[in-house]
XYZ file of C-alpha atoms in Angstrom:
429
model
C 22.281 7.191 -99.449
C 18.605 8.033 -98.985
C 19.141 8.991 -95.347
C 22.153 11.137 -96.264
C 20.138 12.961 -98.941
C 17.295 13.722 -96.504
C 19.757 14.876 -93.819
C 21.390 17.275 -96.291
C 17.924 18.501 -97.322
C 16.965 19.295 -93.714
C 20.349 20.901 -92.961
C 20.073 23.201 -95.983
C 16.610 24.288 -94.854
C 17.887 24.949 -91.322
C 20.697 27.046 -92.818
C 18.005 29.211 -94.438
C 19.000 28.268 -97.981
C 16.025 29.217 -100.224
C 13.621 26.301 -100.576
C 13.792 26.213 -104.380
C 17.589 26.111 -104.336
C 17.576 23.481 -101.574
C 15.301 21.220 -103.597
C 17.358 21.728 -106.771
C 20.652 20.918 -105.025
C 19.184 17.850 -103.342
C 17.823 16.611 -106.669
C 21.338 16.609 -108.151
C 23.052 14.894 -105.200
C 22.227 11.211 -105.902
C 23.973 11.274 -109.298
C 26.984 13.030 -107.730
C 27.274 10.784 -104.660
C 26.846 7.396 -106.311
C 28.048 6.072 -109.675
C 25.415 3.335 -109.458
C 22.639 5.937 -109.640
C 22.337 6.174 -113.399
C 20.133 9.277 -113.575
C 22.179 12.222 -114.841
C 21.892 15.935 -114.288
C 20.399 16.255 -117.776
C 17.491 14.008 -116.690
C 16.907 16.176 -113.623
C 16.821 19.303 -115.774
C 14.431 17.718 -118.264
C 12.173 16.556 -115.437
C 12.119 20.078 -113.992
C 11.256 21.706 -117.317
C 8.719 19.021 -118.163
C 7.030 19.522 -114.803
C 6.183 23.146 -115.523
C 5.159 22.484 -119.134
C 1.566 22.005 -118.034
C -1.648 23.664 -119.189
C -3.428 23.525 -115.768
C -0.503 25.373 -114.155
C -1.272 28.438 -116.280
C -4.176 29.057 -113.899
C -1.783 29.983 -111.083
C -0.205 33.146 -112.590
C -3.637 34.216 -113.859
C -5.254 33.917 -110.418
C -2.255 35.687 -108.876
C -2.626 38.547 -111.368
C -6.402 38.888 -110.967
C -6.033 38.878 -107.171
C -3.484 41.697 -107.303
C -5.672 43.732 -109.690
C -8.701 43.291 -107.421
C -6.626 44.192 -104.366
C -5.300 47.394 -105.952
C -8.765 48.137 -107.317
C -10.326 48.344 -103.852
C -12.582 45.304 -104.229
C -12.004 44.257 -100.605
C -13.417 47.622 -99.446
C -16.589 47.117 -101.504
C -17.051 43.625 -100.067
C -16.509 44.789 -96.485
C -19.029 47.603 -96.854
C -21.860 45.397 -98.079
C -21.301 42.749 -95.381
C -21.014 45.406 -92.667
C -24.266 46.939 -93.903
C -26.101 43.694 -93.144
C -24.437 42.460 -89.937
C -22.613 45.501 -88.519
C -25.246 46.346 -85.888
C -25.195 42.874 -84.371
C -22.821 41.690 -81.652
C -19.430 40.989 -83.288
C -20.981 42.117 -86.574
C -17.872 43.973 -87.754
C -15.411 41.110 -86.996
C -17.834 38.718 -88.716
C -17.939 41.053 -91.731
C -14.123 40.868 -91.827
C -14.226 37.051 -91.848
C -16.874 36.961 -94.594
C -14.804 39.452 -96.602
C -11.791 37.126 -96.275
C -13.958 34.243 -97.523
C -15.053 36.194 -100.597
C -11.649 37.686 -101.324
C -10.090 34.243 -100.948
C -12.479 33.136 -103.697
C -10.978 35.884 -105.858
C -7.253 35.666 -105.133
C -6.737 31.982 -104.207
C -3.940 33.083 -101.868
C -3.822 33.436 -98.077
C -1.121 36.169 -97.880
C -2.880 38.149 -100.625
C -6.150 37.928 -98.671
C -4.474 39.180 -95.483
C -2.794 42.060 -97.340
C -5.900 43.163 -99.255
C -8.441 42.798 -96.444
C -6.141 43.726 -93.560
C -4.822 46.956 -95.060
C -8.386 48.246 -95.231
C -10.200 46.652 -92.269
C -7.580 46.843 -89.493
C -7.523 50.695 -89.408
C -11.352 50.776 -89.533
C -11.678 48.294 -86.657
C -9.196 50.309 -84.595
C -11.300 53.437 -85.183
C -14.305 51.510 -83.864
C -12.492 50.701 -80.621
C -11.472 47.076 -81.113
C -8.258 45.806 -79.522
C -5.400 46.096 -82.019
C -3.918 42.645 -81.403
C -7.353 41.028 -81.754
C -7.973 42.816 -85.078
C -4.620 41.778 -86.508
C -4.888 38.165 -85.253
C -8.420 37.872 -86.656
C -7.367 39.026 -90.137
C -4.243 36.818 -90.105
C -6.297 33.747 -89.157
C -9.258 34.425 -91.446
C -6.793 35.049 -94.278
C -5.947 31.345 -94.114
C -9.373 30.714 -95.644
C -7.905 32.090 -98.873
C -6.291 28.722 -99.676
C -9.308 26.609 -98.685
C -12.090 28.465 -100.494
C -11.843 27.828 -104.256
C -10.223 28.826 -106.511
C -7.137 27.936 -104.487
C -3.551 27.902 -105.738
C -2.571 25.026 -103.366
C -5.484 22.984 -104.751
C -4.100 23.449 -108.262
C -0.614 22.426 -107.114
C -1.969 19.359 -105.300
C -3.925 18.333 -108.401
C -0.785 18.752 -110.501
C 1.316 16.663 -108.082
C -1.190 13.814 -107.750
C -3.204 13.788 -110.972
C -6.410 14.709 -109.133
C -9.140 16.762 -110.807
C -8.793 20.512 -110.139
C -12.571 20.962 -110.393
C -13.167 18.235 -107.795
C -10.654 19.881 -105.459
C -12.433 23.228 -105.862
C -15.818 21.642 -105.106
C -14.468 19.782 -102.082
C -13.079 22.985 -100.550
C -16.371 24.896 -100.421
C -18.006 23.320 -97.348
C -14.769 23.045 -95.251
C -13.976 26.706 -95.997
C -17.454 27.892 -95.021
C -17.435 25.677 -91.912
C -14.132 27.107 -90.673
C -15.405 30.623 -91.410
C -18.521 29.975 -89.286
C -16.376 28.578 -86.451
C -14.213 31.728 -86.495
C -17.349 33.899 -86.435
C -18.591 32.006 -83.377
C -15.295 32.751 -81.642
C -15.530 36.425 -82.639
C -19.027 36.538 -81.087
C -17.717 34.947 -77.856
C -14.755 37.352 -77.730
C -16.921 40.447 -78.239
C -19.462 39.255 -75.673
C -16.676 38.732 -73.151
C -14.688 41.914 -73.808
C -17.464 44.209 -75.022
C -17.631 46.594 -77.958
C -17.776 50.360 -78.353
C -21.296 50.422 -79.763
C -21.325 54.191 -80.154
C -18.372 54.213 -82.570
C -19.584 51.096 -84.378
C -23.135 52.411 -84.811
C -21.780 55.710 -86.135
C -19.903 53.941 -88.927
C -22.736 51.518 -89.717
C -25.285 54.361 -89.735
C -23.140 56.179 -92.310
C -23.415 53.101 -94.523
C -27.173 52.885 -93.956
C -27.564 56.571 -94.802
C -26.296 55.782 -98.293
C -29.201 53.393 -98.707
C -29.325 49.701 -99.513
C -29.420 50.170 -103.276
C -26.284 52.292 -103.426
C -24.264 50.039 -101.090
C -25.406 46.822 -102.756
C -25.054 47.909 -106.359
C -21.659 49.516 -105.729
C -20.523 46.132 -104.386
C -22.376 43.985 -106.929
C -19.489 43.535 -109.379
C -17.162 42.546 -106.522
C -19.718 40.033 -105.243
C -20.134 38.573 -108.731
C -16.426 37.798 -109.131
C -16.360 34.363 -107.424
C -19.784 33.565 -108.900
C -18.485 34.149 -112.439
C -15.191 32.288 -111.875
C -16.697 29.212 -110.205
C -19.854 29.312 -112.316
C -17.805 29.070 -115.516
C -15.936 26.050 -114.136
C -18.836 24.067 -112.676
C -21.213 24.763 -115.563
C -18.660 23.181 -117.887
C -18.331 26.355 -119.955
C -14.602 26.679 -119.231
C -11.738 24.789 -117.658
C -10.159 26.189 -114.446
C -7.325 27.645 -116.534
C -9.717 29.411 -118.900
C -11.744 30.684 -115.929
C -8.523 32.114 -114.471
C -7.924 34.086 -117.678
C -11.521 35.331 -117.601
C -10.979 36.481 -114.007
C -8.066 38.670 -115.147
C -10.124 40.405 -117.836
C -13.077 40.770 -115.463
C -10.810 42.273 -112.783
C -9.416 44.765 -115.323
C -12.859 45.789 -116.577
C -14.260 46.230 -113.050
C -11.247 48.142 -111.714
C -10.561 50.321 -114.780
C -14.008 51.078 -116.180
C -16.664 50.382 -113.531
C -15.102 51.365 -110.199
C -12.403 53.479 -111.887
C -10.238 52.773 -108.859
C -7.256 51.832 -111.004
C -5.234 53.956 -113.423
C -3.764 52.664 -116.678
C -0.311 53.767 -115.559
C -0.564 51.451 -112.524
C -0.885 48.315 -114.674
C 2.845 47.993 -115.367
C 3.585 47.914 -111.624
C 0.816 45.328 -111.131
C 2.227 43.082 -113.861
C 5.711 43.353 -112.326
C 4.350 42.443 -108.883
C 2.531 39.444 -110.351
C 5.735 38.234 -112.036
C 7.724 38.689 -108.800
C 5.062 36.732 -106.923
C 4.788 33.857 -109.372
C 8.422 33.338 -110.427
C 9.555 31.883 -107.053
C 6.546 29.532 -107.152
C 7.496 28.468 -110.691
C 11.112 27.776 -109.730
C 10.065 25.801 -106.646
C 7.545 23.898 -108.751
C 10.148 22.929 -111.372
C 12.678 21.848 -108.741
C 10.045 19.946 -106.744
C 8.890 17.967 -109.781
C 12.484 16.860 -110.402
C 12.954 16.088 -106.692
C 9.794 13.961 -106.586
C 11.025 11.983 -109.620
C 14.353 11.342 -107.896
C 12.590 10.264 -104.692
C 10.437 7.873 -106.711
C 13.505 6.348 -108.393
C 15.085 5.953 -104.947
C 11.830 4.272 -103.810
C 11.404 6.733 -100.939
C 7.566 6.813 -101.151
C 7.423 3.016 -101.020
C 9.874 2.906 -98.090
C 7.984 5.538 -96.091
C 4.656 3.865 -96.883
C 5.929 0.451 -95.810
C 7.338 1.864 -92.568
C 4.190 3.778 -91.636
C 1.803 0.956 -92.494
C 4.027 -1.434 -90.538
C 4.286 0.857 -87.508
C 0.573 1.764 -87.397
C -2.263 -0.568 -88.292
C -5.159 1.751 -87.466
C -6.665 4.277 -89.892
C -7.468 6.765 -87.109
C -3.901 6.667 -85.811
C -2.260 6.891 -89.239
C -4.338 9.944 -90.179
C -3.475 11.585 -86.855
C 0.248 10.922 -87.448
C 0.014 12.383 -90.979
C -1.806 15.434 -89.610
C 0.855 16.023 -86.968
C 3.595 15.635 -89.595
C 1.896 18.147 -91.902
C 1.358 20.605 -89.047
C 5.074 20.525 -88.249
C 5.976 20.855 -91.936
C 3.571 23.789 -92.266
C 5.398 25.583 -89.456
C 8.766 25.483 -91.230
C 8.027 25.208 -94.965
C 5.975 27.202 -97.440
C 2.801 25.611 -98.798
C 3.876 25.149 -102.433
C 7.015 23.034 -101.876
C 5.355 21.153 -99.014
C 2.526 20.023 -101.298
C 4.737 19.234 -104.275
C 7.228 17.207 -102.203
C 4.960 15.466 -99.686
C 1.752 14.812 -101.639
C 3.277 12.049 -103.837
C 4.766 10.430 -100.716
C 1.792 10.632 -98.332
C -1.121 10.071 -100.730
C -0.305 6.363 -101.370
C -0.265 5.812 -97.597
C -3.652 7.480 -97.176
C -5.118 5.586 -100.144
C -3.903 2.305 -98.620
C -6.297 3.034 -95.733
C -9.190 3.905 -98.036
C -8.870 7.695 -97.999
C -10.008 9.329 -101.234
C -7.372 11.422 -103.043
C -9.631 14.508 -103.102
C -10.435 14.168 -99.400
C -6.740 13.810 -98.584
C -6.002 16.938 -100.613
C -8.396 18.929 -98.429
C -6.789 17.489 -95.290
C -3.350 18.471 -96.568
C -4.282 22.023 -97.559
C -6.156 22.721 -94.294
C -3.097 21.496 -92.378
C -0.827 23.814 -94.310
C -3.350 26.668 -93.948
C -2.785 26.379 -90.196
C 0.924 26.729 -90.977
C 0.197 30.210 -92.363
C -0.586 31.377 -88.814
C 1.963 29.409 -86.779
C 5.569 30.522 -86.092
C 8.322 30.481 -87.175
C 7.435 30.690 -90.905
C 3.753 31.702 -90.669
C 3.527 33.964 -93.721
C 0.171 35.466 -92.687
C 1.704 36.550 -89.378
C 4.494 38.427 -91.138
C 2.115 40.078 -93.606
C -0.217 41.149 -90.789
C 2.745 42.346 -88.727
C 4.026 44.498 -91.589
C 0.571 46.065 -91.923
C 0.083 46.788 -88.231
C 3.612 46.943 -86.696
C 2.477 44.403 -84.073
C 5.255 41.847 -83.306
C 4.750 38.446 -84.911
C 4.768 36.532 -81.622
C 2.147 38.876 -80.127
C -0.133 38.147 -83.079
C 0.489 34.396 -82.716
C -0.391 34.482 -79.001
C -3.618 36.386 -79.633
C -4.499 34.019 -82.470
C -3.935 30.881 -80.381
C -7.637 30.239 -79.520
C -8.502 30.584 -83.219
C -5.651 28.236 -84.160
C -7.045 25.652 -81.710
C -10.489 25.981 -83.327
C -8.869 25.642 -86.760
C -7.260 22.388 -85.545
C -10.606 21.089 -84.240
C -12.100 21.827 -87.659
C -9.194 19.923 -89.224
C -9.996 16.850 -87.122
C -13.657 17.033 -88.153
C -12.642 17.283 -91.819
C -10.185 14.385 -91.395
C -12.550 11.916 -89.754
C -15.827 12.959 -91.409
C -15.104 12.632 -95.148
C -18.624 13.782 -96.082
C -17.704 17.357 -95.120
C -15.275 17.454 -98.030
C -16.917 14.960 -100.391
C -20.568 16.031 -100.148
C -20.454 18.211 -103.272
C -18.081 15.963 -105.221
C -19.879 13.582 -107.569
């Protein structure tokens, strides 16, 4: 019966049935297909509702809301200006400023697609004005946007912690160095690309000189409240003043104060539309989360995790090989499935296998999220590609082709993170 259930699950996904509905249907099948399976539909429903009745999960809608407020409030523009002020005159300075902006905005929104939308809508037109190749600009933003789920606070980190019982704070700490490392690697590629293809220094210097004419004080202080956002959020968590959920609520109020009263880039009448967008964004995640919790309970009762673990540990007896196999599996999953259901379904299955080979749960969480971050920029389901395409009207496959060298570098970074645990665990006590 287990094989039949998994076949039906895959078929439903291939038929483009929504992931949440697919998971819900599959969760109900065992009780319908076999009288010996004593778990009823009522149990499945209770498991689903119980799975979302969780205090830490409240952080997700709050981070979604604060990210949308900051995006509408023009925070990404403030961040880009201050980073361009410092590095814009250097070779590849503007592309590097875009990557750093994605790092900072990722630390505000916790979402890769939100980072691409907020940063890309502002920086892509500016880079085109400065003479950069359109496909390169769009591919750079789409790839760097993937940092949004690696730099804390990250929604996938919260989901992984919920699925495995890992500390959210530890996951946030563990993501800092990998996120910065991948950002630096992307900046090195941007430098190589600009050295090879050249830049229109006249147009770039004109824009950077306009920033410099405003003076350091004006540029810095106009961006100060945007720069302080991740400092306040993460500072509250790591100082022990608040929990991640409480810090998420603080981020919403801070975003409102900055956008409404300090920058005055947001109108009161726009708030209703922002709240509606936040609800539309979070509700699918909530439904998938509820269905995935029920599905994971059913898989556990069917002893699927134990079966998969026994098969993999029997087929491979080497830690290096087993981690490579898990990475390849996650890369494939990331290409065809959204991050949230992938984490909620696979984390309870794969973590016991990794722990059997001595891999720490926090370290494995970073490996899993970085894998799925690559999925954001790989066809056919790469969400970042579709967001960037909608912003620029560049076909998805053209963006993917241009992003291929950056995807390869992302994969190299993944291997380093996988086989050098200290990269992830250095800041974790």
